[in-house]
XYZ file of C-alpha atoms in Angstrom:
127
model
C 33.278 -3.022 -73.394
C 31.534 -6.324 -73.967
C 32.628 -9.962 -73.915
C 31.405 -12.926 -75.914
C 32.346 -16.565 -75.491
C 32.089 -19.578 -77.746
C 33.122 -23.207 -77.458
C 35.075 -24.750 -80.322
C 35.442 -28.527 -80.574
C 38.126 -29.098 -83.209
C 39.664 -32.058 -85.014
C 42.252 -32.552 -87.746
C 40.901 -36.101 -88.262
C 37.099 -36.021 -87.937
C 34.667 -34.208 -90.212
C 32.145 -31.768 -88.787
C 29.397 -34.321 -89.503
C 31.317 -36.972 -87.513
C 31.646 -34.638 -84.514
C 28.013 -33.534 -84.693
C 26.811 -37.136 -84.948
C 28.948 -38.321 -82.018
C 27.806 -35.448 -79.805
C 24.201 -35.359 -81.083
C 24.568 -31.645 -81.593
C 24.458 -29.198 -84.488
C 27.210 -26.595 -84.709
C 26.607 -22.874 -85.137
C 27.466 -20.481 -87.945
C 31.211 -20.537 -87.205
C 31.403 -24.308 -87.716
C 33.316 -25.777 -90.662
C 34.436 -29.178 -91.904
C 37.850 -30.456 -92.857
C 38.291 -30.518 -96.615
C 35.814 -27.717 -97.375
C 36.977 -25.127 -99.887
C 38.078 -21.668 -98.766
C 38.645 -18.573 -100.912
C 41.929 -18.524 -102.796
C 42.151 -22.246 -103.576
C 42.670 -23.094 -99.909
C 41.076 -25.963 -98.005
C 39.915 -26.188 -94.379
C 42.499 -28.237 -92.473
C 40.639 -28.526 -89.167
C 36.970 -29.279 -88.490
C 35.375 -26.917 -85.985
C 32.065 -27.410 -84.235
C 31.334 -23.979 -82.744
C 28.755 -23.474 -80.029
C 27.632 -19.994 -79.103
C 25.417 -19.081 -76.153
C 22.675 -17.444 -78.272
C 22.051 -14.840 -75.582
C 21.867 -11.063 -75.610
C 25.310 -9.702 -76.514
C 25.517 -7.937 -73.139
C 25.075 -11.153 -71.098
C 27.771 -11.774 -68.490
C 30.476 -14.360 -69.225
C 29.061 -16.680 -66.560
C 25.613 -16.605 -68.172
C 27.168 -17.300 -71.578
C 29.206 -20.246 -70.277
C 26.151 -21.653 -68.495
C 24.156 -21.495 -71.755
C 26.917 -23.362 -73.602
C 27.279 -25.917 -70.790
C 23.535 -26.611 -70.943
C 23.875 -27.553 -74.632
C 27.176 -29.450 -74.305
C 27.896 -30.769 -70.797
C 31.553 -31.641 -70.188
C 30.706 -35.205 -69.150
C 28.918 -35.847 -72.466
C 31.950 -34.574 -74.358
C 34.264 -36.839 -72.331
C 31.936 -39.834 -72.777
C 32.066 -39.440 -76.569
C 35.814 -40.156 -76.357
C 36.611 -38.211 -79.527
C 40.035 -37.166 -80.766
C 39.336 -33.450 -80.445
C 40.769 -30.288 -78.963
C 38.425 -28.076 -76.958
C 38.820 -24.298 -76.922
C 36.802 -21.623 -75.149
C 37.166 -18.419 -77.168
C 36.589 -15.162 -75.324
C 36.222 -12.092 -77.528
C 36.614 -8.730 -75.826
C 35.243 -5.735 -77.751
C 36.466 -2.360 -76.509
C 36.315 1.289 -77.516
C 38.881 2.693 -75.086
C 42.680 2.882 -75.099
C 42.925 -0.615 -73.630
C 40.707 -3.420 -72.400
C 40.829 -5.588 -69.320
C 38.713 -8.639 -68.709
C 38.563 -10.742 -65.558
C 38.238 -14.518 -65.673
C 37.561 -15.458 -62.073
C 38.497 -18.830 -60.515
C 34.941 -20.132 -60.791
C 34.930 -19.561 -64.565
C 38.373 -21.138 -64.859
C 37.077 -24.207 -62.985
C 34.059 -24.515 -65.297
C 36.320 -24.326 -68.350
C 38.868 -26.715 -66.801
C 36.086 -29.308 -66.504
C 36.335 -29.549 -70.312
C 40.150 -29.798 -70.282
C 39.879 -26.822 -72.598
C 42.276 -24.166 -73.736
C 41.231 -20.554 -73.167
C 41.835 -18.136 -76.029
C 41.209 -14.418 -75.458
C 41.156 -12.014 -78.396
C 40.586 -8.271 -78.081
C 38.881 -6.310 -80.849
C 38.879 -2.508 -80.927
C 35.533 -1.090 -82.072
C 34.196 2.369 -82.670
C 30.669 3.378 -81.791
């Protein structure tokens, strides 16, 4: 089993460029801007600036969060005073009958500093 975390800063009002400019930060590969075209004549309805830790995929959750926090401190996000929603996404990849992940109080406190939602998604994989 392995876990990966990313930070999504989302807005239904601001473009990705607006968010990046306000935070002086460039989003990662999962970032997208409101109004961009999607397959099937659909359009992106929410801008997402996604930050990933850019660490080895086996890095512990705490190391991953620390890497994200170094790039986007919670106080800088608050100071920007943007109309955004903040989400920490935790992906759990497992190859057993079920998966369990532990988010200890210290990690919860670090995430709470962002007033962020925590989203956990489990993905079965085969080796």
